[in-house]
Coordinates of C-alpha atoms in Angstrom, one line a residue:
G1 CA 178.9 33.1 -7.1
G2 CA 177.1 34.0 -3.8
A3 CA 175.3 37.1 -5.0
P4 CA 173.2 35.5 -7.8
G5 CA 172.0 32.9 -5.2
L6 CA 171.0 35.7 -2.9
E7 CA 169.2 37.4 -5.7
R8 CA 167.2 34.3 -6.5
G9 CA 166.3 33.9 -2.8
R10 CA 165.1 37.5 -2.7
A11 CA 163.3 37.1 -6.0
G12 CA 161.5 34.1 -4.4
E13 CA 160.5 36.3 -1.4
V14 CA 159.5 39.2 -3.5
S15 CA 157.4 37.0 -5.7
R16 CA 155.2 36.1 -2.7
G17 CA 154.6 39.7 -1.8
P18 CA 152.0 41.8 -3.5
G19 CA 154.3 44.6 -4.8
S20 CA 157.4 43.2 -6.5
S21 CA 160.3 45.6 -6.6
C22 CA 162.3 43.1 -8.8
P23 CA 160.1 42.3 -11.8
L24 CA 162.9 40.9 -13.9
P25 CA 164.0 38.0 -11.6
T26 CA 160.3 37.3 -10.7
G27 CA 159.3 37.1 -14.4
A28 CA 162.3 34.9 -15.1
E29 CA 161.6 32.6 -12.2
E30 CA 157.8 32.0 -12.4
P31 CA 156.6 31.6 -16.0
G32 CA 155.8 28.0 -15.3
M33 CA 153.5 28.9 -12.4
E34 CA 151.7 31.6 -14.3
A35 CA 151.1 29.2 -17.2
E36 CA 149.7 26.6 -14.8
A37 CA 147.4 29.2 -13.2
Q38 CA 146.1 30.2 -16.7
E39 CA 145.6 26.7 -17.9
L40 CA 143.6 25.6 -14.8
P41 CA 140.5 27.8 -15.1
L42 CA 140.5 27.4 -18.9
G43 CA 140.6 23.6 -18.4
C44 CA 137.7 23.7 -15.8
G45 CA 135.6 26.0 -18.0
G46 CA 136.1 23.6 -20.9
G47 CA 137.8 26.2 -23.1
G48 CA 141.6 26.0 -23.3
G49 CA 141.5 27.1 -27.0
S50 CA 141.6 23.5 -28.2
P51 CA 139.0 22.6 -31.0
A52 CA 137.6 19.8 -28.7
A53 CA 137.1 22.2 -25.9
G54 CA 135.5 24.7 -28.3
R55 CA 132.9 22.2 -29.3
S56 CA 131.9 21.4 -25.7
P57 CA 129.8 24.5 -25.0
E58 CA 127.8 23.8 -28.1
G59 CA 127.3 20.3 -26.8
E60 CA 126.0 21.7 -23.6
E61 CA 123.6 24.0 -25.4
R62 CA 122.1 21.2 -27.6
P63 CA 119.5 19.9 -25.1
E64 CA 118.0 23.4 -24.9
P65 CA 115.8 23.3 -28.1
P66 CA 113.8 20.2 -26.8
Q67 CA 113.2 21.9 -23.5
A68 CA 111.9 24.9 -25.3
S69 CA 109.6 22.8 -27.4
V70 CA 108.2 21.2 -24.2
S71 CA 107.4 24.6 -22.7
N72 CA 105.8 25.6 -26.0
G73 CA 103.6 22.5 -25.7
G74 CA 102.5 23.8 -22.3
D75 CA 101.7 27.1 -23.8
E76 CA 99.5 25.5 -26.4
D77 CA 97.6 23.7 -23.6
S78 CA 97.0 27.0 -21.8
G79 CA 95.4 28.2 -25.1
R80 CA 92.7 25.6 -24.7
E81 CA 89.9 26.3 -22.2
L82 CA 90.7 25.0 -18.8
V83 CA 88.4 24.3 -15.9
E84 CA 89.4 24.2 -12.2
L85 CA 88.4 21.0 -10.4
K86 CA 88.5 19.7 -6.9
V87 CA 89.3 16.0 -7.0
I88 CA 88.5 14.3 -3.7
W89 CA 89.7 10.8 -3.0
N90 CA 90.0 9.1 0.5
K91 CA 90.0 12.5 2.3
N92 CA 92.7 13.7 -0.1
K93 CA 91.9 16.8 -2.1
F94 CA 93.6 17.8 -5.3
D95 CA 93.2 21.1 -7.1
V96 CA 93.4 20.3 -10.8
K97 CA 93.3 22.4 -13.9
F98 CA 92.0 20.3 -16.8
C99 CA 91.0 20.9 -20.4
L100 CA 87.2 21.3 -20.8
D101 CA 87.2 19.4 -24.1
S102 CA 88.9 16.4 -22.6
T103 CA 86.9 13.2 -22.0
G104 CA 86.0 11.4 -18.8
A105 CA 88.5 8.7 -19.8
E106 CA 91.3 11.3 -20.0
L107 CA 90.3 12.7 -16.7
K108 CA 90.7 9.2 -15.2
Q109 CA 94.2 9.0 -16.6
K110 CA 94.9 12.3 -14.8
I111 CA 93.4 10.9 -11.6
H112 CA 95.7 7.9 -12.0
S113 CA 98.7 10.1 -12.1
L114 CA 97.5 11.9 -8.9
T115 CA 96.4 8.9 -6.8
G116 CA 98.0 5.8 -8.3
L117 CA 94.5 4.3 -8.8
P118 CA 94.3 2.5 -12.2
P119 CA 91.4 3.9 -14.3
A120 CA 89.6 0.5 -14.2
M121 CA 89.5 0.7 -10.4
Q122 CA 88.1 4.2 -10.3
K123 CA 84.5 5.1 -9.6
V124 CA 84.4 8.8 -10.6
M125 CA 81.4 10.9 -9.6
F126 CA 80.0 14.1 -11.0
K127 CA 76.2 14.2 -10.6
G128 CA 76.2 10.4 -10.9
L129 CA 78.9 8.2 -12.6
L130 CA 81.2 10.2 -14.9
P131 CA 80.7 9.0 -18.5
E132 CA 84.1 8.1 -20.1
D133 CA 83.2 9.0 -23.7
K134 CA 81.8 12.5 -23.1
T135 CA 83.8 15.7 -22.6
L136 CA 83.7 17.7 -19.4
R137 CA 82.0 20.5 -21.5
E138 CA 79.2 18.1 -22.6
I139 CA 78.4 17.1 -19.0
K140 CA 78.5 20.8 -18.0
V141 CA 81.4 20.7 -15.6
T142 CA 82.1 24.2 -14.3
N143 CA 84.9 26.0 -12.4
G144 CA 85.2 24.8 -8.8
A145 CA 83.3 21.5 -9.6
K146 CA 83.9 18.7 -7.1
I147 CA 84.9 15.4 -8.6
M148 CA 84.5 12.5 -6.2
V149 CA 86.7 9.4 -6.7
V150 CA 86.0 6.1 -5.0
G151 CA 88.5 3.3 -5.4
S152 CA 90.8 1.0 -3.5
T153 CA 94.0 -0.9 -4.2
I154 CA 93.7 -3.9 -6.5
N155 CA 94.0 -6.3 -3.6
D156 CA 91.2 -4.6 -1.7
V157 CA 88.9 -4.6 -4.7
L158 CA 89.5 -8.3 -5.4
A159 CA 88.8 -9.1 -1.8
V160 CA 85.4 -7.2 -2.0
N161 CA 84.6 -8.1 -5.6
T162 CA 84.9 -11.9 -5.5
P163 CA 81.9 -12.4 -3.2
K164 CA 79.9 -9.8 -5.2
E165 CA 80.5 -11.6 -8.5
A166 CA 79.8 -15.0 -6.9
A167 CA 76.6 -13.6 -5.4
Q168 CA 75.5 -12.1 -8.7
Q169 CA 76.0 -15.4 -10.5
E170 CA 74.1 -17.3 -7.8
V171 CA 71.2 -14.8 -8.0
K172 CA 71.1 -15.1 -11.8
A173 CA 71.0 -18.9 -11.6
E174 CA 68.2 -18.7 -9.1
E175 CA 66.3 -16.2 -11.2
N176 CA 66.5 -18.6 -14.2
K177 CA 64.9 -21.4 -12.1
K178 CA 62.1 -19.4 -10.6
E179 CA 59.0 -17.7 -12.0
P180 CA 59.4 -13.9 -12.6
L181 CA 59.8 -12.1 -9.4
C182 CA 56.8 -9.9 -9.9
R183 CA 54.5 -12.9 -9.9
Q184 CA 55.7 -14.1 -6.5
K185 CA 53.3 -13.7 -3.7
Q186 CA 55.4 -11.4 -1.5
H187 CA 55.8 -8.9 -4.4
R188 CA 52.2 -9.2 -5.7
K189 CA 51.0 -7.8 -2.3
V190 CA 52.7 -4.5 -3.1
L191 CA 52.3 -4.5 -6.9
D192 CA 48.6 -5.1 -6.7
K193 CA 48.2 -1.7 -5.0
G194 CA 48.9 -0.3 -8.4
K195 CA 51.3 2.5 -9.5
P196 CA 51.8 5.2 -6.9
D197 CA 50.2 8.6 -7.8
D198 CA 53.4 10.6 -7.2
V199 CA 55.8 8.2 -8.8
M200 CA 58.5 9.8 -11.0
P201 CA 57.9 9.7 -14.7
S202 CA 59.7 7.0 -16.7
V203 CA 61.4 7.3 -20.1
K204 CA 61.6 4.1 -22.2
G205 CA 64.6 3.1 -24.1
V206 CA 66.9 5.8 -22.6
Q207 CA 69.6 5.4 -19.9
E208 CA 70.0 8.6 -17.9
R209 CA 72.4 9.6 -15.2
L210 CA 71.1 9.9 -11.7
P211 CA 69.1 13.1 -11.1
T212 CA 70.4 15.6 -8.6
V213 CA 67.2 15.2 -6.5
P214 CA 66.3 12.1 -4.6
L215 CA 64.3 9.3 -6.4
S216 CA 60.9 9.4 -4.7
G217 CA 57.3 8.1 -4.9
M218 CA 58.3 4.4 -4.7
Y219 CA 57.1 1.6 -2.4
N220 CA 59.0 -0.7 -0.1
K221 CA 58.0 -4.3 0.6
S222 CA 55.5 -3.2 3.3
G223 CA 53.8 -0.9 0.9
G224 CA 55.2 2.2 2.6
K225 CA 56.6 5.2 0.6
V226 CA 60.3 5.1 0.1
R227 CA 62.9 7.5 -1.5
L228 CA 66.5 6.9 -2.5
T229 CA 69.1 9.6 -2.1
F230 CA 72.6 9.1 -3.5
K231 CA 75.1 10.9 -1.3
L232 CA 78.1 10.7 -3.6
E233 CA 80.4 12.9 -1.4
Q234 CA 80.0 10.3 1.4
D235 CA 79.7 7.3 -0.9
Q236 CA 76.4 6.5 0.8
L237 CA 72.9 5.4 -0.2
W238 CA 70.2 6.9 2.0
I239 CA 67.0 4.9 2.0
G240 CA 64.3 7.1 3.5
T241 CA 60.8 6.2 4.8
K242 CA 58.3 8.2 6.8
E243 CA 59.7 6.7 10.0
R244 CA 63.5 6.9 9.5
T245 CA 66.4 7.2 7.1
E246 CA 69.0 4.4 6.8
K247 CA 72.4 5.6 5.7
L248 CA 74.3 2.8 4.0
P249 CA 77.9 2.9 2.8
M250 CA 77.8 1.8 -0.9
G251 CA 80.6 -0.6 -0.2
S252 CA 78.4 -2.5 2.2
I253 CA 75.8 -3.3 -0.5
K254 CA 76.7 -6.8 -1.8
N255 CA 74.5 -6.7 -4.9
V256 CA 71.7 -5.0 -6.8
V257 CA 69.1 -6.9 -8.7
S258 CA 66.2 -5.6 -10.8
E259 CA 63.4 -6.8 -13.0
P260 CA 60.8 -5.0 -15.1
I261 CA 57.3 -5.0 -13.7
E262 CA 55.0 -7.0 -16.0
G263 CA 52.5 -4.8 -17.7
H264 CA 54.5 -1.7 -16.7
E265 CA 57.9 -2.5 -18.3
D266 CA 59.0 1.2 -18.0
Y267 CA 59.3 0.6 -14.3
H268 CA 61.4 -1.9 -12.4
M269 CA 61.3 -3.6 -9.0
M270 CA 64.8 -3.4 -7.5
A271 CA 66.5 -5.0 -4.5
F272 CA 69.7 -4.0 -2.6
Q273 CA 71.4 -6.9 -0.9
L274 CA 72.4 -5.6 2.6
G275 CA 73.6 -8.9 4.1
P276 CA 74.9 -12.4 3.0
T277 CA 71.5 -14.0 2.0
E278 CA 68.4 -13.2 0.0
A279 CA 66.6 -12.5 3.2
S280 CA 68.6 -9.3 3.5
Y281 CA 67.3 -7.9 0.2
Y282 CA 65.7 -4.4 0.6
W283 CA 63.0 -4.2 -2.1
V284 CA 61.9 -1.0 -3.8
Y285 CA 59.1 -1.0 -6.4
W286 CA 58.3 1.4 -9.3
V287 CA 61.9 2.5 -10.1
P288 CA 61.8 4.5 -13.4
T289 CA 63.6 2.3 -16.0
Q290 CA 65.9 5.1 -17.2
Y291 CA 67.8 5.2 -13.8
V292 CA 68.2 1.4 -13.3
D293 CA 71.7 1.2 -14.9
A294 CA 72.9 4.4 -13.3
I295 CA 71.8 3.1 -9.8
K296 CA 73.7 -0.2 -10.4
D297 CA 76.8 1.5 -11.6
T298 CA 76.8 4.0 -8.8
V299 CA 76.2 1.5 -6.0
L300 CA 78.4 -1.4 -7.3
G301 CA 81.0 0.6 -9.2
K302 CA 81.9 0.2 -12.9
W303 CA 84.8 -2.2 -12.2
Q304 CA 82.4 -5.1 -11.8
Y305 CA 82.2 -5.3 -15.6
F306 CA 86.0 -5.5 -16.3

């Protein structure tokens, strides 16, 4: 009776070693352990030979076709002509590749995804205010073009806009009560000098974007020559006279008013409100009519209309 016990003990010892000299007892003693060892990896791998386990790899592969179709979509995009843009907002610069046949409105959506600014709160500049309904190709955007974005959080805009809107309504109410501006004495002094010789040509019935050169050949209220330069990169309006150039942040301009000049309706007189009252209006005379809307949009920002 003692010998078989010893044999089992030895078999146990042998089974732990790498080279077993007693295969028969080892095989007899350890089938359960081997079975366990086999089942474990199969169970982890999801195989195990059972029908349910056989289906699981297929289940894991099923999400792949949608992923493939997403990447195909990307390939289709790359087939369209892309343009490389530098989008600049609040000292942040974004390098963006964008389809040349996408519209300004679609670019605003892209800018929204980059900056978190809702499209309605964006003032997007490329040689003036970016038109939403035209494609980048139509407005001649080229590789490396800088797209300037001006905009603040909704709370900031509301804080700035409320006084602007109130000021505009007050001005409109005042204008309705008064005689036309160009008949008032202070303006007649300048207008009676006649149209400046070097004034820029006007185009009736057309709204154009701001030219890339300064608007020049106009008068200010003292009858001196004045030019307007729109520095979109700095979000500034430069008002230049012979004596000096005032560099005004566009956000500091409370309002812009304009009125056609009687007898010369293709030109406007225009005022930029630089302080809280009408006394702070800076008047400019003989602004070509085709640029009036573009100037208002650029200085005040499109969001005033929403």
